[in-house]
XYZ file of N, CA and C in Angstrom:
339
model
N 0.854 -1.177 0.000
C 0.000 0.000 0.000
C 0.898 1.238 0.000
N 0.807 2.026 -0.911
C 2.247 3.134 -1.396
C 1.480 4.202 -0.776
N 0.227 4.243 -0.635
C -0.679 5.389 0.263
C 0.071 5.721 1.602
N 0.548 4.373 2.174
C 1.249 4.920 3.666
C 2.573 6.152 3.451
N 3.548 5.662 2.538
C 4.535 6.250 2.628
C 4.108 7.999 1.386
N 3.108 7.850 0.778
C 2.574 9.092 0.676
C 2.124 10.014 1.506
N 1.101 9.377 2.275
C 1.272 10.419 3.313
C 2.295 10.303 4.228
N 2.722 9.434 4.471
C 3.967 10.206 5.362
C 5.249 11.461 4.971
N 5.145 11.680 3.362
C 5.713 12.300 2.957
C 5.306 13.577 2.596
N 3.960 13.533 2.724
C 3.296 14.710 3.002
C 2.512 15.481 4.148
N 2.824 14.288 5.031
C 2.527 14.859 6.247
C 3.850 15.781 6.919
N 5.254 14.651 6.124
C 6.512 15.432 6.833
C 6.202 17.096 6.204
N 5.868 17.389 4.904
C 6.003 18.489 4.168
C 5.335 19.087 5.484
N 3.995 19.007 5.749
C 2.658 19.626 6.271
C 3.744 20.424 7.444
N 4.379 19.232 8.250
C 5.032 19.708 9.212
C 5.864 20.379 9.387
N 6.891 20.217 8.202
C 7.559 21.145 7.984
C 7.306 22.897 8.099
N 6.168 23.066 7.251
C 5.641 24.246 7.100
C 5.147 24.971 8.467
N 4.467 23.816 9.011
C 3.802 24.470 10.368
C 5.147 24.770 11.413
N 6.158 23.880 11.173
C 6.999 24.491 11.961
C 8.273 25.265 11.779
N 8.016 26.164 10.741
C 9.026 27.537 10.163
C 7.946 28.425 10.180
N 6.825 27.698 10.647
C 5.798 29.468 10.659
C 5.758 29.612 12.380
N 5.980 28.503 12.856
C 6.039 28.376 14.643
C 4.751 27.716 14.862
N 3.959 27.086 14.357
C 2.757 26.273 14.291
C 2.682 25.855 16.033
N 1.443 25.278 16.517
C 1.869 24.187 17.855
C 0.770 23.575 17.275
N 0.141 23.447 16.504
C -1.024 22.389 15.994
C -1.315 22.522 14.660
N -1.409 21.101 14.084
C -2.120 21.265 12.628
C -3.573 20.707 12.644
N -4.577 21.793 12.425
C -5.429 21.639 12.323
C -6.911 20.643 11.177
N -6.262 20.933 10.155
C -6.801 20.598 8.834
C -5.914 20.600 7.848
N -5.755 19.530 6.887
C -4.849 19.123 5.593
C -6.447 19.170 4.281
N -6.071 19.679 3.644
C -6.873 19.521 1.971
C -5.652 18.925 1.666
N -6.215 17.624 0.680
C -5.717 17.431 -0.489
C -6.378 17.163 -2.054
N -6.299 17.483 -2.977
C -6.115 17.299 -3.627
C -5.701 15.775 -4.743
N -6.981 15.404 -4.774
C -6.056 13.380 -5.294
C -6.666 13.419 -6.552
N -5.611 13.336 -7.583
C -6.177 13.317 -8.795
C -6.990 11.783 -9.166
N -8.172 11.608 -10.036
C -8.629 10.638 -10.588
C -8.204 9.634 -10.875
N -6.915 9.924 -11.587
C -5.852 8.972 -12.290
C -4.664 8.886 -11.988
N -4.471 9.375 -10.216
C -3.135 9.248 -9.651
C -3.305 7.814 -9.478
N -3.731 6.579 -8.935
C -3.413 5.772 -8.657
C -3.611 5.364 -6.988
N -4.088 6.472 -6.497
C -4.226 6.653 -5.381
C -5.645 6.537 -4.928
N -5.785 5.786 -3.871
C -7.075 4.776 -3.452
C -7.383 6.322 -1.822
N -8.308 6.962 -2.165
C -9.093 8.004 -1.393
C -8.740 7.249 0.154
N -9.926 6.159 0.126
C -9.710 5.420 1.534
C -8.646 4.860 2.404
N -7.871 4.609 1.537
C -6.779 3.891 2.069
C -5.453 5.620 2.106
N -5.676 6.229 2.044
C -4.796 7.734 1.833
C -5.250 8.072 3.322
N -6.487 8.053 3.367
C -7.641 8.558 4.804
C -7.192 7.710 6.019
N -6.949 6.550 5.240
C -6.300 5.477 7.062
C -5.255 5.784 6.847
N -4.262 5.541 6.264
C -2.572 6.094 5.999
C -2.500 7.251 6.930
N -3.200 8.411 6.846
C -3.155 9.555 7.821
C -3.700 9.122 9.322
N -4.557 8.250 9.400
C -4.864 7.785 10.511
C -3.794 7.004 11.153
N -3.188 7.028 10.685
C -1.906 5.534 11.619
C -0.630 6.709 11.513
N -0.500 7.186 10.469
C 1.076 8.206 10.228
C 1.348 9.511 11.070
N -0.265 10.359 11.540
C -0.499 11.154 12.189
C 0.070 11.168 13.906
N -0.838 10.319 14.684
C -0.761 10.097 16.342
C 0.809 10.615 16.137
N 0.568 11.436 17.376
C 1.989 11.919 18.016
C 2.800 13.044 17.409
N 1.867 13.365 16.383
C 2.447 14.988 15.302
C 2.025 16.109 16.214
N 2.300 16.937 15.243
C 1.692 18.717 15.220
C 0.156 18.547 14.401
N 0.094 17.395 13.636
C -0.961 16.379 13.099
C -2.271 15.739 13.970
N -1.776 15.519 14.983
C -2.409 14.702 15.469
C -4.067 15.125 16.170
N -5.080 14.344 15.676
C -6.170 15.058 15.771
C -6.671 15.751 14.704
N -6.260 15.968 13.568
C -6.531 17.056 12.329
C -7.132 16.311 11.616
N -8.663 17.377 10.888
C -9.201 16.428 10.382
C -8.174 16.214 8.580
N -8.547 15.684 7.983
C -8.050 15.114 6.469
C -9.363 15.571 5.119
N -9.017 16.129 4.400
C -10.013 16.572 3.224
C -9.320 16.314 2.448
N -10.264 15.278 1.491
C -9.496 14.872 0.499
C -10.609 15.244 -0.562
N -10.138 16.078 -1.470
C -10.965 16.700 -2.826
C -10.412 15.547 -4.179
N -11.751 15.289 -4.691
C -11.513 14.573 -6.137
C -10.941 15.465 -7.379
N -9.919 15.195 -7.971
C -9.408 16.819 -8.879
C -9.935 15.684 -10.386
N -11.135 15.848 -11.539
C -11.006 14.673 -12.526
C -9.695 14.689 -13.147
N -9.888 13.967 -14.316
C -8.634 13.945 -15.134
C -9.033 14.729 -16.721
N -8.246 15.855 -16.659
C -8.420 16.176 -18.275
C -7.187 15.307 -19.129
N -7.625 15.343 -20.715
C -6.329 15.372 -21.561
C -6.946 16.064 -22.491
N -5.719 16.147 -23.393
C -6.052 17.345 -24.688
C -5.419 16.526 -25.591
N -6.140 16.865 -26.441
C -5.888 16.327 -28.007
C -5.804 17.468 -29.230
N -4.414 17.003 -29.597
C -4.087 18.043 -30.529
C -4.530 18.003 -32.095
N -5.506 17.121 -32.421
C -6.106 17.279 -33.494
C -7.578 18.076 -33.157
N -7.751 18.155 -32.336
C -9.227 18.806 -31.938
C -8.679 19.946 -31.292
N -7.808 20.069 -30.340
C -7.263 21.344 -29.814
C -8.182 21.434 -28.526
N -8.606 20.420 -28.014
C -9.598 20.733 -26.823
C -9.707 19.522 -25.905
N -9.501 20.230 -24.814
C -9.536 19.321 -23.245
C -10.778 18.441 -23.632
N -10.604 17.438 -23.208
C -11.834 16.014 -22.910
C -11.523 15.532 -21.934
N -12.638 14.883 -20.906
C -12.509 13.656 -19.890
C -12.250 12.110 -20.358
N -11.209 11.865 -20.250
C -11.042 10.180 -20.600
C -12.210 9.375 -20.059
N -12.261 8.982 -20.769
C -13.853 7.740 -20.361
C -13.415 6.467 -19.587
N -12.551 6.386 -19.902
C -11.393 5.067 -19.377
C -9.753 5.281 -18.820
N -9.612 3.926 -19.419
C -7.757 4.284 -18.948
C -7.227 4.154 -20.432
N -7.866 4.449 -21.413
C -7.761 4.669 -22.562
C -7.653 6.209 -22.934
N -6.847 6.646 -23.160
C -7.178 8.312 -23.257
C -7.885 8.929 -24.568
N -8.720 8.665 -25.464
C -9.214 8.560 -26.633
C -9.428 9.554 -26.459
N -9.453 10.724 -27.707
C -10.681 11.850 -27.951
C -12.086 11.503 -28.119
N -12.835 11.741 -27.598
C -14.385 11.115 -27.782
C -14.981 11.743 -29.219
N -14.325 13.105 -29.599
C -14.190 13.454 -31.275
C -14.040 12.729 -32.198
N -12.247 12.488 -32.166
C -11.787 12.015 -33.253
C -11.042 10.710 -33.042
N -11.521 10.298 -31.740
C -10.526 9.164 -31.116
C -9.147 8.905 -31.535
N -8.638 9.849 -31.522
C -7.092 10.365 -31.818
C -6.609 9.956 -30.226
N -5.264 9.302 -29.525
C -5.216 9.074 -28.423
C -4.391 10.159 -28.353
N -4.660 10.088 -26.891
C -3.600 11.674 -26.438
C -2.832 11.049 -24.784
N -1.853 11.993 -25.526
C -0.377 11.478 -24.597
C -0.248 12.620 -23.229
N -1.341 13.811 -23.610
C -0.877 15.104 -22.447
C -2.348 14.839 -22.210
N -1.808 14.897 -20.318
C -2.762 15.061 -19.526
C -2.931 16.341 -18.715
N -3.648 17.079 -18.678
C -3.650 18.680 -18.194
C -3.895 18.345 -16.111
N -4.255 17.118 -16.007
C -4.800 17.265 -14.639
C -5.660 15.909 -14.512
N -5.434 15.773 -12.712
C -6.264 14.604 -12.326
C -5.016 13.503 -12.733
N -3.720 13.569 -12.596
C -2.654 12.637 -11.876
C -1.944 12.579 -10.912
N -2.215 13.744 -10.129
C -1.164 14.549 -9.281
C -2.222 14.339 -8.000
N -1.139 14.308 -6.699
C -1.651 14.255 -5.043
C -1.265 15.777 -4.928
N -1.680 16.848 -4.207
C -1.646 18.142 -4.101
C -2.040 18.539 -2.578
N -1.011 19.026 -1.780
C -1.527 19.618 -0.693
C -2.120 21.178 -0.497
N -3.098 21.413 -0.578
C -3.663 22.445 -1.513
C -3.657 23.098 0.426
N -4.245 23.475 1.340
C -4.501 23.603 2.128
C -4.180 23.272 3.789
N -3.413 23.822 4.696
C -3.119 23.982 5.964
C -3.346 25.138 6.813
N -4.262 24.361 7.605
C -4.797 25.204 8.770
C -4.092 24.678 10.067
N -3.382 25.970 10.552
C -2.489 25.534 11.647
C -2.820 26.707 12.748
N -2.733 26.625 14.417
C -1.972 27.441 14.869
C -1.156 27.891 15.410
């Protein structure tokens, strides 16, 4: 489960931050989990539950926002939602190799004080 050592690597970030601003508690984490990161919502949500106890973390709730997945296709010139894990244009079913968003984990948000 690669979720554990994700958040632990973003919990170190979290902490980091809270403690060059002088933090004594982290209150709330947003993240950000793209569609097509690979990354399982629930299992990200217990990962913080076990990685947390004993932080500047500890006690904070976890928000995890769905980000979809765009790609763009350069025969149409326009963002589409992949329907699959196929990235097709639903146009011209031209496959497309650039994804604009919805692969990426993002710590969008820390509430500390």
């Amino acid at each position: 489960m690669h979720e554990v050592s994700l958040m632990e690597a973003t919990l170190s970030l979290a902490l980091d931050h809270a403690k060059a601003r002088g933090a004594q508690k982290i209150h709330r984490l947003v993240l950000q989990v793209g569609e097509r990161s690979g990354i399982v919502p629930e299992a990200l949500s217990f990962a913080f539950d076990v990685v947390s106890p004993g932080t500047l973390a500890a006690g904070a709730t976890l928000q995890l926002e769905t980000v979809p997945a765009l790609c763009y296709c350069d025969r149409c010139q326009q963002t589409f939602r992949p329907e699959d894990w196929v990235y097709a244009c639903p146009r011209c079913q031209l496959l497309s190799a650039t994804v604009c968003q919805g692969d990426s984990l993002d710590l969008t948000l820390l509430e500390m004080s």
